[in-house]
């Protein structure tokens, strides 16, 4: 399978494999080594490629300089070591938000003349704000909220003509607000400080809430609307006209920005994917165009439509997803899969679905059902995205790859044979996961696409099922892929009509695959097509049972009995007549019973990384 790196968006702008200038690399290492942090970073001093490999580091197009550093929630604490980050003189984006950084605003940041986006919110910075903001001519977003900054707001901020967002909320700033009448300023938040005096007239366009929690006199009249009114009024004035118009206007603006943003996002996904598929990674943005990064950040307040499920503590949005570095995982039954690495180092799998057979409402309904299944043996659906042209699902990523990759992947010297123990656990976990799917939501849900490439190993090395419930909402695949066909129960001619008994059949094929090490459909050296189920039947009928098993398993002592028992379970699952197959809950008991000493019951201990993320406030 071809594997190459791309980004869901930023790769077009930033090169992928180029070698970063040594000085920047050394500055980064000095920064990391001298700055205590609680989560480890994958910054390997020996690796020659820093760009797109070191967490949070992004390079310029030619790979010669570091232009973005994003390290939110890494658990940094103490003062930023002097003369480290400041040596990254080409830096444009710096995010150290949600850490425990203390000390004053680093004065050597004055060297970062190209700084454009600065995110330092949710830290413990104290002392005064830098006096001279005008050195950072390109600053467009400043977020210093939720710190302990003291002193007054420097009037030099008004020299930042590109500034579009300024957030200084939740600090201890005092004094009067300077006249920040910059044309481009669209977002402002000065709430919860200790500011006094009057609000300058140039800032009356902002809602009063952004000044709340201060000792300010808001002298503007009550009917002043913080948004410029349109020249025509589509709605006749009602009793509470002012309010209604404001709301309607806001809704329109939100809707328009959502549409614009969505369109833009889709354009970039498609552009990026097409480009990468066609000519690899060497594409460039035309000179003079706005960088995607900047364009996106300008629209960052627009609603995106990445829908998350409850209890999801992932700290990312569509914007983060699009600019994450990514690689192609492969082409699945329903479309391409990508691995995206987010700025905080978490990886997710993004699936791009083609050809749904249902409309938006049914899609959302199905996603709602699937997303509500929380089980340690079911790969959790984290989020989904639906628009006319693009349907995405976002799931957890499993670094070791699927059971299919482990069983049939590497050949030759690199090959790591799957132990019997691992295969047993994979089977038990997968069985528990499928049983949960079958019993959830009134016993109506069907997986429909069980195969070894959809089974992963969870943190306790038990099987974990992914790709749930997609088969029923996708269009019938015109020419079914041979491999998928090998798992299909004989009575199923249309994948959309999968049933729970057909899932049991597919699980039986999976067990046979684990026992024999053979693909469900494979060709012999004589070009003969072998169907695993038929082959096993023929061998077992002639009583060569021993020959069925994977030679890689023969070296383990005392497992023959367990293997034979597993084989019997598999054979009962692949019974020709659907009614004769056991129910999945029964299969779980049978598979668990293979090992006499037993396996621990299903339980859901908290994932360590989830706790860590919470603790660091990501
Ligand atoms: C880097 O390389 C040196 C020498 O080649 C080796 O001693 C060191 O352990 C390596 N460091 C890492 C983190 O791999
Ligand atoms: C700042 O960015 C511009 C282009 O955006 C580049 O030409 C210039 O070299 C950068 N400055 C530094 C110090 O890297
Ligand atoms: C700011 O941005 C402009 C255009 O992106 C670039 O030409 C310039 O070099 C940047 N840096 C400074 C310090 O103005
Ligand atoms: C804005 O910049 C100019 C030129 O650099 C400087 O003279 C002026 O004092 C600055 N204004 C503020 C309010 O700092
Ligand atoms: C700044 O950070 C706060 C707190 O995380 C967030 O609510 C706000 O949207 C951010 N503002 C900007 C302009 O990034
Ligand atoms: C400021 O703090 C309050 C209370 O903790 C919180 O509700 C508000 O969202 C914060 N504002 C920003 C911009 O983060
Ligand atoms: C706010 O400012 C007033 C007057 O400058 C001062 O007396 C008060 O202690 C300040 N409050 C806080 C919470 O800093
Ligand atoms: C608020 O400001 C007024 C005058 O600007 C001052 O008299 C008053 O003491 C201030 N209140 C607080 C709580 O700081």
XYZ file of C-alpha atoms and ligand atoms in Angstrom:
730
model
C 0.000 0.000 0.000
C 1.349 3.342 -0.934
C 1.908 5.526 2.058
C 2.863 9.132 1.688
C 2.670 12.206 3.791
C 0.358 15.077 3.136
C -1.515 17.562 5.145
C -5.175 18.011 5.139
C -4.356 21.573 4.295
C -1.121 23.155 5.339
C 1.173 20.880 3.412
C 0.595 22.923 0.321
C 2.017 25.829 2.103
C 4.725 24.148 4.093
C 7.139 21.664 2.624
C 7.191 18.165 4.012
C 10.624 16.613 4.093
C 12.941 19.518 3.734
C 15.708 19.981 6.197
C 15.227 22.726 8.695
C 18.049 25.078 9.256
C 20.307 23.830 12.051
C 19.982 27.002 14.120
C 16.207 26.676 14.401
C 16.507 23.041 15.373
C 19.026 23.893 18.070
C 16.808 26.704 19.338
C 13.907 24.265 19.629
C 15.999 21.704 21.482
C 17.348 24.363 23.846
C 13.780 25.414 24.483
C 12.549 21.917 25.223
C 15.539 20.819 27.278
C 15.465 23.907 29.481
C 11.744 24.141 29.957
C 10.150 21.601 32.313
C 7.044 19.956 30.880
C 4.833 17.056 31.913
C 3.943 15.542 28.541
C 6.760 14.226 26.451
C 7.443 15.575 22.984
C 8.696 13.421 20.132
C 11.522 15.819 19.389
C 14.356 13.469 18.546
C 17.592 15.367 18.305
C 18.927 12.774 15.859
C 16.179 13.077 13.298
C 17.152 15.103 10.287
C 13.587 16.056 9.428
C 12.075 18.389 11.948
C 9.282 19.645 9.754
C 6.028 17.742 10.090
C 7.680 15.168 12.315
C 8.298 17.046 15.490
C 5.044 17.625 17.279
C 3.828 21.175 16.951
C 6.542 22.355 14.565
C 5.726 23.655 11.110
C 8.273 24.885 8.583
C 8.316 27.316 5.723
C 7.529 26.177 2.229
C 11.134 25.407 1.419
C 11.673 23.760 4.790
C 14.430 26.133 5.746
C 12.822 27.889 8.714
C 10.390 27.170 11.491
C 7.362 29.379 10.962
C 4.883 27.946 13.445
C 5.207 26.458 16.895
C 2.069 25.108 18.492
C 2.437 23.452 21.856
C -0.840 23.784 23.730
C -1.365 21.760 26.878
C 2.080 20.234 27.060
C 2.327 21.030 30.767
C 5.115 23.593 30.536
C 5.739 25.315 33.837
C 8.041 28.066 35.028
C 9.535 30.879 32.992
C 10.137 30.521 29.261
C 13.906 30.026 28.983
C 15.484 33.158 27.562
C 17.104 33.174 24.144
C 15.394 30.011 22.882
C 12.110 30.665 21.073
C 13.332 34.151 20.276
C 15.970 32.654 17.984
C 13.221 31.363 15.682
C 13.264 34.696 13.930
C 10.959 33.609 11.100
C 8.241 32.499 13.487
C 4.757 33.603 12.481
C 2.534 31.531 14.717
C 3.185 30.829 18.362
C 0.734 28.921 20.522
C 1.686 28.018 24.065
C -1.844 28.215 25.354
C -3.139 26.128 28.238
C 0.169 25.504 29.949
C 1.338 26.623 33.379
C 3.854 29.195 32.199
C 4.696 31.907 34.708
C 6.993 34.916 34.719
C 6.707 38.073 32.697
C 6.113 38.423 28.984
C 9.506 37.417 27.502
C 11.232 40.587 26.376
C 13.244 38.715 23.767
C 10.035 38.042 21.849
C 10.765 41.454 20.334
C 13.052 39.520 17.978
C 10.088 37.697 16.482
C 9.355 40.446 14.013
C 7.225 38.297 11.718
C 4.907 37.128 14.487
C 1.361 37.070 13.250
C -0.692 34.877 15.573
C 0.094 34.805 19.287
C -1.807 32.502 21.617
C -0.676 32.569 25.240
C -4.065 32.298 26.949
C -4.580 30.127 30.014
C -1.181 30.483 31.615
C 0.147 32.210 34.723
C 1.947 35.106 33.068
C 2.264 38.132 35.336
C 3.836 41.561 35.174
C 3.102 44.209 32.602
C 2.321 43.808 28.925
C 5.167 44.665 26.547
C 5.271 48.417 26.057
C 6.037 48.558 22.375
C 3.715 46.408 20.312
C 4.504 48.259 17.136
C 7.577 46.071 16.471
C 5.236 43.197 15.586
C 3.830 44.867 12.503
C 2.188 41.690 11.279
C 0.286 40.733 14.408
C -3.258 39.738 13.503
C -4.384 37.802 16.561
C -3.317 38.407 20.142
C -4.759 36.179 22.823
C -3.334 36.805 26.270
C -6.558 36.081 28.132
C -6.763 34.171 31.386
C -3.385 35.183 32.778
C -2.331 37.516 35.562
C -1.074 40.458 33.540
C -1.032 43.749 35.433
C -0.555 47.359 34.466
C -2.258 49.235 31.687
C -3.003 48.436 28.068
C -0.165 49.903 25.965
C -1.364 52.443 23.444
C 1.171 51.082 20.950
C -1.343 48.325 20.195
C -3.207 50.876 18.131
C -0.278 50.860 15.712
C -1.057 47.272 14.703
C -2.939 47.888 11.504
C -3.445 44.194 10.733
C -4.794 43.324 14.147
C -8.130 41.551 13.815
C -8.555 40.021 17.267
C -7.414 41.124 20.692
C -8.299 39.150 23.777
C -7.029 40.394 27.126
C -9.921 39.091 29.225
C -9.471 37.692 32.702
C -6.310 39.517 33.682
C -5.698 42.289 36.213
C -5.224 45.202 33.850
C -5.892 48.690 35.133
C -6.154 52.191 33.758
C -8.011 53.549 30.786
C -8.593 51.826 27.468
C -6.496 53.441 24.742
C -8.146 54.382 21.475
C -7.933 51.107 19.595
C -9.641 52.375 16.493
C -7.982 50.017 14.076
C -9.915 49.346 10.893
C -9.410 45.602 10.957
C -10.196 44.918 14.592
C -13.152 42.566 14.562
C -12.902 40.683 17.816
C -12.198 42.320 21.147
C -12.494 41.063 24.699
C -11.362 43.119 27.675
C -13.785 41.640 30.190
C -12.918 40.834 33.786
C -10.038 43.184 34.365
C -9.897 46.288 36.512
C -10.091 48.879 33.762
C -11.614 52.261 34.465
C -12.713 55.427 32.682
C -14.816 55.560 29.552
C -14.929 53.278 26.551
C -13.493 55.136 23.516
C -16.080 55.869 20.864
C -14.189 53.821 18.281
C -14.961 50.733 20.345
C -18.685 51.300 20.652
C -19.240 48.876 17.807
C -18.399 46.006 20.150
C -21.010 44.462 22.415
C -21.027 45.659 25.995
C -20.199 42.219 27.281
C -16.609 42.553 26.098
C -16.123 45.353 28.631
C -17.974 43.703 31.526
C -16.308 42.967 34.823
C -14.474 46.304 34.889
C -15.181 49.691 36.404
C -16.003 51.356 33.101
C -18.697 53.812 32.304
C -20.510 52.692 29.226
C -21.731 55.947 27.891
C -23.342 54.760 24.757
C -27.102 54.880 24.549
C -29.230 51.793 25.100
C -30.481 51.453 21.542
C -27.054 51.570 20.008
C -26.550 48.263 18.221
C -23.042 46.901 18.196
C -23.268 45.831 14.582
C -23.608 48.110 11.578
C -27.214 48.019 10.434
C -27.995 47.181 6.823
C -29.543 49.908 4.701
C -32.687 47.931 3.992
C -34.842 46.347 6.652
C -36.332 43.057 5.545
C -38.504 42.625 8.647
C -41.192 45.107 9.619
C -40.355 46.580 13.024
C -41.927 44.558 15.805
C -42.496 45.444 19.448
C -39.008 44.575 20.502
C -37.673 45.488 17.089
C -34.129 46.440 18.032
C -33.418 43.155 19.705
C -35.018 41.070 17.035
C -33.084 42.745 14.257
C -29.875 42.294 16.106
C -30.561 38.618 16.529
C -31.648 38.128 12.953
C -28.610 39.972 11.727
C -26.324 37.931 13.884
C -27.923 34.755 12.578
C -27.419 35.913 9.017
C -23.822 36.803 9.621
C -23.168 33.476 11.310
C -24.884 31.646 8.483
C -22.943 33.497 5.817
C -19.623 32.985 7.507
C -20.456 29.327 8.014
C -21.177 28.927 4.337
C -18.063 30.807 3.309
C -15.916 28.917 5.755
C -17.355 25.546 4.828
C -16.881 26.224 1.163
C -13.357 27.281 1.781
C -12.613 24.268 3.913
C -13.990 21.890 1.354
C -12.115 23.571 -1.396
C -8.917 23.049 0.516
C -9.558 19.469 1.442
C -10.295 18.599 -2.130
C -7.484 20.691 -3.493
C -5.026 19.189 -1.064
C -6.131 15.625 -1.670
C -6.245 15.974 -5.436
C -2.964 17.725 -5.569
C -1.310 15.167 -3.388
C -2.746 12.295 -5.308
C -1.592 13.780 -8.558
C 1.794 15.208 -8.037
C 2.854 14.276 -4.565
C 3.897 16.826 -2.085
C 5.742 19.431 -4.041
C 2.857 21.720 -4.759
C 2.977 25.400 -3.978
C 0.581 28.138 -3.442
C 0.758 30.862 -5.967
C 2.628 33.907 -4.864
C 0.444 36.699 -3.617
C -2.305 34.424 -2.393
C -3.134 34.530 1.241
C -1.715 31.555 3.079
C -4.430 29.081 4.043
C -3.366 29.463 7.637
C -4.086 33.150 7.626
C -7.219 32.929 5.598
C -8.587 30.358 7.977
C -7.660 32.220 11.083
C -9.536 35.190 9.724
C -12.686 33.185 9.616
C -12.071 31.281 12.802
C -15.139 32.573 14.529
C -17.393 31.133 11.890
C -19.413 28.144 12.933
C -17.986 24.952 11.632
C -20.055 21.877 11.334
C -17.792 19.258 12.741
C -20.235 17.538 15.085
C -18.724 16.093 18.240
C -20.176 13.515 20.543
C -20.810 14.074 24.196
C -17.948 13.272 26.505
C -15.419 13.872 23.791
C -12.516 15.732 25.291
C -10.673 16.280 22.052
C -9.560 19.864 21.794
C -9.762 20.513 18.100
C -12.076 21.897 15.506
C -12.374 21.662 11.773
C -9.709 24.290 11.421
C -7.206 22.283 13.470
C -8.142 19.181 11.552
C -7.562 20.776 8.189
C -4.161 22.062 9.059
C -3.019 18.909 10.784
C -0.257 17.021 9.084
C -1.601 13.841 7.651
C -0.909 10.730 5.682
C -2.918 8.333 3.619
C -3.742 5.142 5.483
C -5.436 3.430 2.618
C -8.490 2.910 0.546
C -11.255 1.192 2.430
C -14.532 -0.257 1.335
C -16.246 3.114 1.652
C -13.509 5.567 0.728
C -10.075 6.837 1.633
C -8.763 6.949 5.207
C -6.259 9.445 6.461
C -4.282 9.761 9.620
C -4.168 13.339 10.872
C -1.841 14.488 13.625
C -3.271 17.419 15.537
C -1.198 20.197 16.995
C -1.237 18.649 20.461
C 0.164 15.403 19.102
C -3.070 13.376 19.144
C -3.708 11.330 16.068
C -7.108 10.659 14.596
C -8.367 8.726 11.606
C -10.353 10.777 9.136
C -12.509 8.799 6.738
C -13.824 10.366 3.620
C -17.053 8.666 2.648
C -18.138 8.464 -0.939
C -21.556 7.726 -2.246
C -23.962 7.707 0.622
C -27.254 6.070 -0.155
C -29.113 8.223 2.350
C -29.748 11.907 2.935
C -28.437 14.195 5.616
C -31.048 13.397 8.221
C -30.595 9.632 8.009
C -26.828 10.036 7.986
C -26.972 12.147 11.137
C -29.351 9.684 12.753
C -27.043 6.775 12.032
C -23.998 8.712 13.240
C -25.914 9.549 16.408
C -26.571 5.878 17.067
C -23.011 4.838 16.305
C -21.515 7.723 18.286
C -23.489 6.803 21.365
C -21.865 3.399 21.643
C -19.160 3.665 24.276
C -17.352 0.405 24.803
C -13.728 -0.546 25.210
C -13.988 -2.971 22.288
C -15.625 -0.538 19.916
C -13.557 2.129 18.181
C -15.179 5.348 19.229
C -16.616 7.676 16.646
C -15.477 11.093 17.814
C -17.045 13.408 15.324
C -18.501 13.641 11.886
C -18.881 16.250 9.223
C -21.602 16.497 6.639
C -21.969 18.855 3.742
C -23.268 18.447 0.266
C -19.908 17.612 -1.177
C -18.033 16.101 1.675
C -18.786 13.584 4.385
C -16.144 12.833 6.964
C -15.958 10.713 10.074
C -13.313 11.143 12.766
C -12.278 8.191 14.929
C -9.547 7.269 17.311
C -6.275 6.151 15.748
C -4.502 2.903 16.605
C -0.804 3.113 15.960
C -0.149 -0.582 15.533
C -2.479 -0.916 12.609
C -5.225 -3.428 12.003
C -5.225 -7.165 12.569
C -5.102 -7.539 8.785
C -1.863 -5.553 8.669
C -0.418 -7.596 11.522
C -1.399 -10.916 9.973
C -0.696 -10.293 6.325
C 1.370 -7.122 6.352
C 5.103 -7.432 6.541
C 6.914 -10.314 4.962
C 10.497 -11.410 5.278
C 12.798 -10.294 8.036
C 10.656 -7.437 9.304
C 7.797 -9.743 10.039
C 6.666 -9.966 13.645
C 4.437 -13.046 13.946
C 1.226 -12.560 15.878
C 1.320 -14.676 19.017
C -1.526 -16.996 19.942
C -2.161 -14.874 23.004
C -2.643 -11.772 20.830
C -4.907 -13.611 18.406
C -7.025 -14.897 21.299
C -7.374 -11.435 22.772
C -8.151 -9.968 19.362
C -10.936 -12.531 18.941
C -12.367 -12.034 22.431
C -12.326 -8.254 22.132
C -13.858 -8.250 18.670
C -16.576 -10.641 19.828
C -17.404 -8.436 22.828
C -17.462 -5.349 20.636
C -19.767 -6.879 18.034
C -22.044 -8.276 20.747
C -22.339 -4.767 22.163
C -23.230 -3.368 18.756
C -25.882 -6.073 18.360
C -27.468 -5.446 21.742
C -27.306 -1.636 21.684
C -30.123 0.538 20.338
C -32.838 -2.059 20.729
C -30.884 -4.830 19.068
C -31.395 -3.329 15.635
C -27.877 -2.255 14.738
C -25.778 -4.289 12.357
C -22.094 -3.854 11.668
C -22.160 -5.129 8.109
C -18.453 -4.912 7.368
C -16.559 -7.115 9.797
C -13.132 -8.002 8.516
C -9.622 -8.110 9.874
C -8.755 -4.664 8.528
C -11.508 -3.237 10.723
C -10.220 -4.834 13.932
C -7.577 -3.047 16.009
C -6.000 -3.705 19.381
C -6.940 -1.492 22.308
C -4.620 -0.468 25.118
C -5.088 -3.834 26.861
C -4.386 -5.614 23.579
C -7.930 -6.808 23.096
C -9.675 -6.523 19.761
C -11.592 -3.369 19.035
C -14.115 -3.012 16.190
C -14.294 -0.047 13.833
C -16.331 1.070 10.812
C -19.657 0.435 12.490
C -22.971 0.927 10.800
C -21.594 2.403 7.607
C -22.585 -0.468 5.346
C -26.273 0.291 5.724
C -25.987 3.919 4.665
C -23.507 3.566 1.824
C -24.397 2.865 -1.757
C -23.958 -0.682 -2.932
C -20.428 -1.059 -4.119
C -20.535 -1.760 -7.809
C -17.804 -4.377 -7.964
C -17.341 -5.836 -4.505
C -13.740 -6.134 -3.557
C -12.731 -9.770 -3.429
C -11.431 -9.513 0.089
C -14.649 -8.066 1.458
C -16.571 -10.716 -0.424
C -14.676 -13.410 1.438
C -16.355 -12.333 4.656
C -19.833 -12.145 3.242
C -22.439 -14.660 4.303
C -23.812 -16.689 1.381
C -27.335 -15.324 1.804
C -26.183 -11.677 1.486
C -26.164 -10.287 -2.022
C -26.508 -6.621 -1.136
C -24.186 -5.220 1.536
C -26.879 -2.785 2.620
C -29.008 -5.719 3.686
C -26.498 -7.138 6.144
C -28.029 -8.795 9.204
C -26.821 -9.807 12.650
C -26.460 -13.454 11.543
C -24.371 -12.270 8.583
C -22.161 -10.379 11.044
C -21.711 -13.670 12.938
C -20.678 -15.324 9.686
C -18.104 -12.588 9.002
C -16.788 -12.969 12.546
C -16.411 -16.703 11.917
C -14.305 -15.939 8.830
C -12.207 -13.588 10.975
C -11.597 -16.427 13.456
C -10.549 -18.727 10.628
C -8.187 -16.030 9.415
C -6.626 -15.769 12.875
C -6.264 -19.563 13.092
C -4.917 -20.192 9.608
C -3.044 -16.964 8.959
C -4.632 -16.993 5.505
C -6.725 -14.301 3.819
C -10.416 -15.111 3.334
C -9.922 -15.190 -0.414
C -6.474 -15.888 -1.759
C -4.845 -17.372 -4.784
C -2.430 -20.270 -4.760
C 0.771 -20.335 -6.755
C -1.194 -22.137 -9.458
C -3.554 -19.154 -9.736
C -6.337 -21.113 -8.142
C -8.736 -18.929 -6.142
C -9.229 -20.320 -2.669
C -12.120 -19.381 -0.418
C -10.979 -19.801 3.136
C -14.276 -21.194 4.437
C -14.476 -23.829 1.717
C -10.852 -24.735 2.133
C -11.157 -25.204 5.896
C -14.281 -27.326 5.379
C -12.460 -29.551 2.938
C -9.413 -29.988 5.150
C -11.432 -30.660 8.286
C -13.648 -33.132 6.441
C -10.618 -35.151 5.500
C -9.454 -35.029 9.118
C -6.223 -33.200 8.665
C -7.218 -30.715 11.271
C -3.631 -30.008 12.226
C -2.864 -28.776 8.724
C -5.401 -26.002 9.044
C -3.419 -24.009 11.548
C -0.955 -21.243 10.813
C 2.592 -22.624 10.888
C 3.569 -19.603 12.943
C 1.386 -20.945 15.757
C 2.908 -24.394 15.818
C 5.879 -23.295 17.888
C 3.736 -22.475 20.934
C 3.403 -25.462 23.255
C 0.096 -26.729 24.650
C -2.245 -24.604 22.591
C -3.536 -27.255 20.200
C -6.611 -27.887 22.342
C -7.437 -24.178 22.444
C -6.951 -23.864 18.705
C -9.215 -26.830 17.979
C -11.905 -25.376 20.220
C -11.625 -22.009 18.475
C -11.872 -23.783 15.133
C -15.134 -25.398 16.228
C -16.543 -22.014 17.234
C -15.501 -20.556 13.884
C -17.171 -23.431 12.033
C -20.431 -22.903 13.904
C -20.340 -19.182 12.996
C -19.877 -19.862 9.294
C -22.789 -22.286 9.130
C -24.451 -22.007 5.721
C -27.911 -21.570 7.104
C -28.264 -18.282 8.970
C -30.617 -19.722 11.619
C -28.043 -22.268 12.665
C -25.428 -19.683 13.566
C -25.105 -18.784 17.256
C -26.019 -15.303 18.487
C -23.119 -12.946 19.103
C -23.610 -12.913 22.890
C -23.278 -16.683 22.855
C -20.192 -16.459 20.703
C -18.606 -14.176 23.319
C -19.128 -16.820 26.020
C -17.760 -19.541 23.758
C -14.654 -17.574 22.804
C -14.003 -16.544 26.384
C -14.298 -20.198 27.391
C -11.469 -21.276 25.104
C -8.884 -20.374 27.694
C -9.676 -22.431 30.781
C -7.965 -19.990 33.119
C -10.296 -17.321 31.841
C -9.915 -13.714 30.791
C -10.828 -10.626 32.756
C -14.387 -9.432 32.346
C -15.073 -6.445 30.220
C -14.367 -3.254 32.140
C -13.564 0.303 31.217
C -10.636 1.770 33.103
C -9.882 5.397 32.223
C -7.362 5.865 29.474
C -4.174 7.363 30.928
C -3.713 9.867 28.142
C -7.266 11.137 28.592
C -6.553 11.902 32.216
C -3.347 13.630 31.321
C -5.093 15.801 28.779
C -7.702 16.815 31.298
C -5.122 17.605 33.925
C -3.217 19.852 31.572
C -6.363 21.673 30.580
C -6.278 20.938 26.879
C 21.468 10.004 18.911
O 22.644 9.487 18.356
C 23.685 9.267 19.294
C 24.922 8.826 18.565
O 24.634 8.433 17.258
C 23.219 8.235 20.312
O 24.222 8.043 21.276
C 21.968 8.746 20.997
O 21.468 7.765 21.883
C 20.902 9.064 19.972
N 19.793 9.708 20.646
C 18.553 9.351 20.453
C 17.537 10.101 21.215
O 18.228 8.442 19.693
C 9.373 37.551 7.387
O 8.509 37.081 6.382
C 8.850 37.509 5.080
C 7.836 36.985 4.127
O 6.624 36.769 4.745
C 10.224 37.036 4.716
O 10.583 37.527 3.462
C 11.204 37.513 5.751
O 12.462 36.985 5.476
C 10.763 37.066 7.119
N 11.664 37.593 8.125
C 12.479 36.795 8.794
C 13.314 37.457 9.807
O 12.518 35.630 8.605
C 4.821 40.916 7.353
O 4.042 40.357 6.303
C 4.370 40.843 5.009
C 3.416 40.243 4.032
O 2.964 39.024 4.437
C 5.828 40.525 4.684
O 6.161 41.031 3.446
C 6.714 41.103 5.762
O 8.033 40.739 5.519
C 6.285 40.585 7.117
N 7.161 41.005 8.188
C 7.292 42.245 8.669
C 8.235 42.399 9.809
O 6.678 43.179 8.235
C 3.227 54.159 16.322
O 4.402 54.033 15.559
C 5.076 55.255 15.311
C 6.227 54.990 14.404
O 6.880 53.804 14.763
C 5.530 55.874 16.631
O 6.151 57.114 16.395
C 4.314 56.077 17.501
O 4.700 56.537 18.754
C 3.549 54.799 17.634
N 2.334 55.027 18.328
C 2.105 54.525 19.513
C 0.792 54.885 20.093
O 2.924 53.822 20.095
C -8.761 33.622 23.198
O -8.856 32.600 24.181
C -10.124 32.494 24.776
C -10.011 31.475 25.863
O -9.554 30.286 25.361
C -11.129 32.074 23.721
O -12.401 31.986 24.312
C -11.130 33.111 22.624
O -11.963 32.670 21.587
C -9.750 33.357 22.081
N -9.829 34.515 21.226
C -9.153 34.606 20.083
C -9.327 35.828 19.321
O -8.444 33.711 19.691
C -13.055 34.613 31.978
O -13.333 33.839 33.142
C -14.703 33.543 33.306
C -14.861 32.870 34.637
O -13.834 31.973 34.870
C -15.193 32.687 32.145
O -16.556 32.428 32.282
C -14.950 33.429 30.846
O -15.286 32.591 29.754
C -13.496 33.831 30.726
N -13.321 34.647 29.535
C -12.520 34.288 28.537
C -12.463 35.170 27.362
O -11.845 33.267 28.572
C -8.999 47.833 41.042
O -8.512 49.150 41.009
C -8.792 49.909 42.191
C -8.359 51.333 41.967
O -7.264 51.433 41.105
C -8.067 49.235 43.350
O -8.355 49.922 44.530
C -8.537 47.794 43.466
O -7.818 47.115 44.470
C -8.367 47.042 42.173
N -8.969 45.738 42.266
C -8.359 44.643 41.859
C -9.156 43.388 42.005
O -7.246 44.640 41.376
C -14.908 53.170 39.815
O -14.517 54.367 39.198
C -14.967 55.528 39.842
C -14.544 56.749 39.083
O -14.038 56.438 37.826
C -14.388 55.567 41.256
O -14.905 56.668 41.936
C -14.776 54.283 41.997
O -14.146 54.246 43.255
C -14.361 53.067 41.213
N -14.835 51.854 41.864
C -14.053 50.830 42.128
C -14.723 49.654 42.782
O -12.865 50.801 41.848
